[in-house]
Tab-separated table of C-alpha atoms in Angstrom:
chain	number	residue	atom	x	y	z
N	182	MET	CA	71.878	-36.592	224.261
N	183	SER	CA	75.135	-35.604	226.136
N	184	SER	CA	74.881	-34.468	229.804
N	185	LYS	CA	76.853	-30.738	230.198
N	186	THR	CA	78.471	-32.840	233.569
N	187	PRO	CA	81.689	-34.417	232.513
N	188	LEU	CA	81.965	-37.813	234.371
N	189	LEU	CA	84.437	-40.449	234.877
N	190	GLU	CA	83.134	-43.630	235.800
N	191	VAL	CA	85.853	-46.254	237.741
N	192	ILE	CA	86.563	-49.939	237.030
N	193	ALA	CA	86.773	-51.828	241.251
N	194	LEU	CA	87.329	-55.361	241.727
N	195	ASP	CA	86.337	-55.093	245.011
N	196	ALA	CA	86.039	-52.117	248.245
N	197	ALA	CA	90.771	-50.867	248.828
N	198	ASP	CA	89.497	-50.554	244.770
N	199	ALA	CA	86.003	-47.794	245.248
N	200	GLU	CA	88.010	-46.488	248.377
N	201	GLY	CA	90.730	-45.442	245.768
N	202	ALA	CA	88.207	-44.586	242.891
N	203	GLN	CA	86.656	-42.153	245.414
N	204	ALA	CA	89.829	-40.266	247.300
N	205	GLY	CA	91.201	-39.741	243.647
N	206	GLY	CA	87.277	-37.940	242.770
N	207	ALA	CA	85.796	-40.187	241.021
N	208	ASP	CA	81.389	-39.984	239.613
N	209	ARG	CA	80.750	-43.757	239.695
N	210	LEU	CA	81.823	-46.667	239.503
N	211	GLU	CA	81.507	-50.051	237.731
N	212	LEU	CA	81.882	-53.025	239.508
N	213	VAL	CA	82.817	-56.001	238.184
N	214	ALA	CA	84.919	-59.050	239.210
N	215	ASP	CA	87.775	-61.822	236.860
N	216	MET	CA	88.669	-59.080	234.246
N	217	ALA	CA	90.398	-61.640	232.766
N	218	GLN	CA	87.497	-62.731	230.744
N	219	ASP	CA	86.318	-58.485	230.556
N	220	GLY	CA	83.728	-58.651	233.582
N	221	LEU	CA	81.936	-60.493	235.516
N	222	THR	CA	79.087	-60.732	238.512
N	223	PRO	CA	80.253	-59.951	240.786
N	224	SER	CA	80.051	-62.348	244.490
N	225	LEU	CA	77.191	-60.729	246.785
N	226	GLU	CA	79.759	-60.394	249.987
N	227	THR	CA	82.127	-58.083	247.308
N	228	VAL	CA	79.071	-56.087	246.294
N	229	ARG	CA	78.029	-55.075	250.768
N	230	ASP	CA	82.231	-54.592	250.591
N	231	VAL	CA	82.083	-51.826	248.075
N	232	LEU	CA	78.396	-50.213	248.999
N	233	SER	CA	79.714	-50.427	252.247
N	234	ALA	CA	83.080	-48.428	251.506
N	235	THR	CA	81.908	-45.865	249.396
N	236	ASP	CA	78.590	-43.741	249.142
N	237	LEU	CA	79.791	-42.581	244.897
N	238	PRO	CA	77.386	-44.337	242.740
N	239	VAL	CA	78.082	-48.355	242.079
N	240	ARG	CA	77.298	-49.628	238.546
N	241	VAL	CA	76.938	-54.062	239.369
N	242	MET	CA	78.263	-56.251	235.942
N	243	LEU	CA	75.073	-58.724	235.051
N	244	ARG	CA	77.681	-60.752	232.720
N	245	ASP	CA	77.832	-64.682	233.338
N	246	ASN	CA	81.075	-65.385	230.551
N	247	GLY	CA	83.307	-63.828	228.774
N	248	SER	CA	81.766	-63.354	225.235
N	249	PHE	CA	78.486	-61.350	224.466
N	250	ALA	CA	76.466	-64.332	224.235
N	251	VAL	CA	74.261	-64.716	227.543
N	252	GLY	CA	74.997	-67.736	229.365
N	253	ASP	CA	72.853	-69.231	232.114
N	254	LEU	CA	69.679	-66.151	231.664
N	255	GLU	CA	67.585	-67.336	234.920
N	256	GLY	CA	70.898	-67.599	236.565
N	257	LEU	CA	71.402	-64.334	235.884
N	258	ARG	CA	67.946	-63.249	236.823
N	259	ALA	CA	68.103	-64.720	239.962
N	260	ASP	CA	71.607	-63.002	240.781
N	261	THR	CA	69.771	-59.874	239.485
N	262	ALA	CA	67.288	-60.371	242.268
N	263	ARG	CA	69.965	-60.553	244.492
N	264	LEU	CA	71.963	-58.219	243.879
N	265	ILE	CA	68.834	-55.530	244.867
N	266	ASP	CA	68.206	-57.689	247.860
N	267	ALA	CA	72.087	-56.861	248.152
N	268	GLY	CA	71.689	-53.229	247.714
N	269	ALA	CA	72.385	-52.854	244.337
N	270	ARG	CA	71.036	-49.568	242.685
N	271	GLU	CA	72.120	-49.358	239.702
N	272	PHE	CA	73.442	-52.807	236.879
N	273	VAL	CA	75.653	-52.689	233.416
N	274	PHE	CA	74.605	-55.852	231.247
N	275	GLY	CA	74.192	-56.388	227.184
N	276	PHE	CA	73.971	-59.526	224.619
N	277	LEU	CA	74.425	-60.014	221.641
N	278	ASN	CA	72.476	-62.189	219.207
N	279	ILE	CA	74.270	-65.152	216.847
N	280	ASP	CA	73.527	-62.154	214.268
N	281	SER	CA	75.518	-59.902	216.187
N	282	GLU	CA	72.588	-57.710	216.451
N	283	ILE	CA	71.271	-57.085	220.124
N	284	ASP	CA	69.575	-60.146	221.771
N	285	LEU	CA	66.396	-57.845	222.851
N	286	ASP	CA	64.439	-61.235	224.441
N	287	ALA	CA	67.664	-61.079	226.916
N	288	CYS	CA	67.853	-57.650	227.423
N	289	GLU	CA	64.388	-57.023	228.585
N	290	ALA	CA	64.612	-60.095	230.313
N	291	LEU	CA	67.007	-58.181	232.557
N	292	ILE	CA	65.108	-55.239	232.425
N	293	LYS	CA	62.100	-56.967	234.180
N	294	GLU	CA	64.029	-57.704	236.953
N	295	VAL	CA	66.001	-54.481	237.470
N	296	ASP	CA	62.439	-53.003	237.847
N	297	GLY	CA	63.266	-49.332	236.564
N	298	LEU	CA	66.873	-49.317	238.228
N	299	PRO	CA	68.868	-46.918	235.862
N	300	TRP	CA	71.522	-49.600	234.064
N	301	THR	CA	74.044	-48.898	231.031
N	302	PHE	CA	74.094	-51.352	228.307
N	303	HIS	CA	78.167	-52.232	227.477
N	304	ARG	CA	81.039	-52.563	225.227
N	305	ALA	CA	78.682	-55.389	223.132
N	306	ILE	CA	77.275	-52.499	220.737
N	307	ASP	CA	81.018	-52.450	219.587
N	308	ARG	CA	80.908	-56.236	218.001
N	309	THR	CA	77.907	-55.312	216.366
N	310	ARG	CA	76.918	-55.194	212.715
N	311	ASP	CA	75.995	-51.457	213.119
N	312	PRO	CA	76.525	-49.355	216.105
N	313	LEU	CA	74.796	-46.597	214.870
N	314	ARG	CA	71.712	-48.477	214.373
N	315	ALA	CA	72.388	-50.752	217.712
N	316	TYR	CA	72.267	-47.248	218.785
N	317	ASP	CA	69.310	-46.127	218.449
N	318	GLN	CA	67.443	-49.558	219.118
N	319	LEU	CA	69.377	-49.264	223.015
N	320	ALA	CA	67.752	-45.603	223.388
N	321	SER	CA	63.932	-47.378	223.022
N	322	LEU	CA	65.223	-50.524	225.381
N	323	GLY	CA	65.640	-47.754	228.481
N	324	CYS	CA	69.257	-47.743	229.273
N	325	ASP	CA	70.601	-44.628	230.168
N	326	THR	CA	73.721	-44.885	229.181
N	327	VAL	CA	75.763	-46.656	227.067
N	328	LEU	CA	79.668	-48.219	226.948
N	329	ALA	CA	81.458	-47.972	223.844
N	330	ALA	CA	84.597	-47.878	222.193
N	331	GLY	CA	83.728	-47.969	219.053
N	332	HIS	CA	85.638	-50.572	218.111
N	333	PRO	CA	86.346	-54.223	219.406
N	334	ASN	CA	90.121	-52.787	218.722
N	335	GLY	CA	89.960	-49.913	222.036
N	336	VAL	CA	88.711	-46.421	221.392
N	337	ALA	CA	91.857	-45.689	219.010
N	338	SER	CA	90.352	-47.680	216.384
N	339	GLY	CA	86.806	-46.433	217.510
N	340	LEU	CA	86.687	-42.597	216.889
N	341	SER	CA	85.164	-41.887	214.136
N	342	VAL	CA	81.810	-44.061	215.146
N	343	LEU	CA	82.002	-42.820	218.985
N	344	GLN	CA	82.002	-39.240	216.886
N	345	ARG	CA	79.240	-40.069	215.836
N	346	LEU	CA	77.705	-41.759	218.120
N	347	ALA	CA	78.123	-38.261	220.296
N	348	GLN	CA	75.858	-35.953	217.736
N	349	ARG	CA	73.146	-38.129	218.678
N	350	GLU	CA	71.057	-35.357	219.610
N	351	SER	CA	68.494	-37.917	221.779
N	352	GLY	CA	69.345	-41.077	223.518
N	353	PRO	CA	71.365	-42.350	226.022
N	354	GLU	CA	74.103	-41.015	227.434
N	355	LEU	CA	77.487	-41.965	225.675
N	356	LEU	CA	80.804	-43.228	228.170
N	357	VAL	CA	83.548	-43.626	225.978
N	358	GLY	CA	86.113	-46.591	227.700
N	359	GLY	CA	88.246	-49.519	226.561
N	360	GLY	CA	92.018	-49.071	226.177
N	361	LEU	CA	90.882	-44.868	226.466
N	362	ARG	CA	94.424	-42.700	226.186
N	363	ALA	CA	94.474	-39.632	228.584
N	364	GLN	CA	95.557	-38.187	224.905
N	365	GLN	CA	92.209	-39.071	223.037
N	366	VAL	CA	90.598	-37.451	226.199
N	367	HIS	CA	90.995	-34.407	224.311
N	368	LEU	CA	89.443	-34.985	221.210
N	369	LEU	CA	86.517	-36.956	222.710
N	370	ARG	CA	85.134	-33.884	224.896
N	371	ALA	CA	85.648	-31.682	221.783
N	372	GLY	CA	83.602	-33.577	220.163
N	373	GLY	CA	80.912	-33.612	222.814
N	374	VAL	CA	81.447	-36.608	224.129
N	375	ARG	CA	81.320	-36.273	228.999
N	376	GLY	CA	81.976	-39.241	229.858
N	377	PHE	CA	84.349	-41.316	230.101
N	378	HIS	CA	85.536	-44.982	231.770
N	379	VAL	CA	89.059	-46.608	232.905
N	380	GLY	CA	90.422	-49.432	234.751
N	381	SER	CA	93.725	-50.053	234.218
N	382	ALA	CA	94.729	-46.763	233.341
N	383	VAL	CA	94.066	-45.683	236.879
N	384	ARG	CA	96.496	-48.565	238.102
N	385	PRO	CA	100.234	-48.061	237.453
N	386	GLY	CA	101.034	-51.777	238.941
N	387	GLY	CA	98.458	-53.786	236.280
N	388	TRP	CA	95.541	-55.289	237.073
N	389	GLN	CA	96.998	-57.172	240.413
N	390	SER	CA	97.732	-53.584	241.845
N	391	PRO	CA	94.775	-51.536	243.189
N	392	VAL	CA	93.245	-48.138	241.891
N	393	ASP	CA	95.312	-45.361	242.255
N	394	ALA	CA	93.774	-41.766	243.961
N	395	GLU	CA	96.135	-39.595	242.393
N	396	THR	CA	95.716	-41.429	239.097
N	397	VAL	CA	92.245	-41.183	239.637
N	398	ARG	CA	92.660	-37.151	240.620
N	399	THR	CA	94.700	-36.933	237.164
N	400	TRP	CA	92.798	-38.128	234.638
N	401	VAL	CA	89.085	-36.205	236.873
N	402	ASP	CA	90.957	-33.213	236.173
N	403	LEU	CA	91.839	-33.837	232.735
N	404	VAL	CA	88.308	-34.815	231.896
N	405	LYS	CA	86.841	-32.015	234.353
N	406	SER	CA	89.754	-29.012	233.184
């Protein structure tokens, strides 16, 4: 399952973030809006601006509300088509049903829209009844990456689950994020994790400040040394 090549993905909100992340040596961006709701679908204008500002791979969030339930599925499908027309080529999404299981119908509807483009199933997995079983389900859905903290409260509470996920021999790449701290990277790497995802950790001034290239560089060194 795990690639031997380490990867650092940085959350971007706009073109300035994309430029800072690229200058610092990040490998990929997750583009979102409204971190007060943990990341929603960005505007077409923002997507175009970011794609013009960087040549890094950009995974665009498809999420229309602050929960992990699908809101307006037809609206999300239309958003996906518009984003593809705007140049988006990678995506992030994931939905749960009322039983805290993966909402296969909603996911499959967007899988049809992305039509073979790569996508990440995001931290909704941390709120499933059984993340290990959910991970096996996701392998059959065709996502190439799963973003997880191992627990709704973040990486510090989910280390044991993450270590078990990292030991899977097949399936999507594991991307660890959600309150990730620098001091956790060594332990996670020793357990086989190669993908890391950061947001506030590369913004010394908080979410109201842009991604800081020097801080990204520090994380790149940590993840890849």
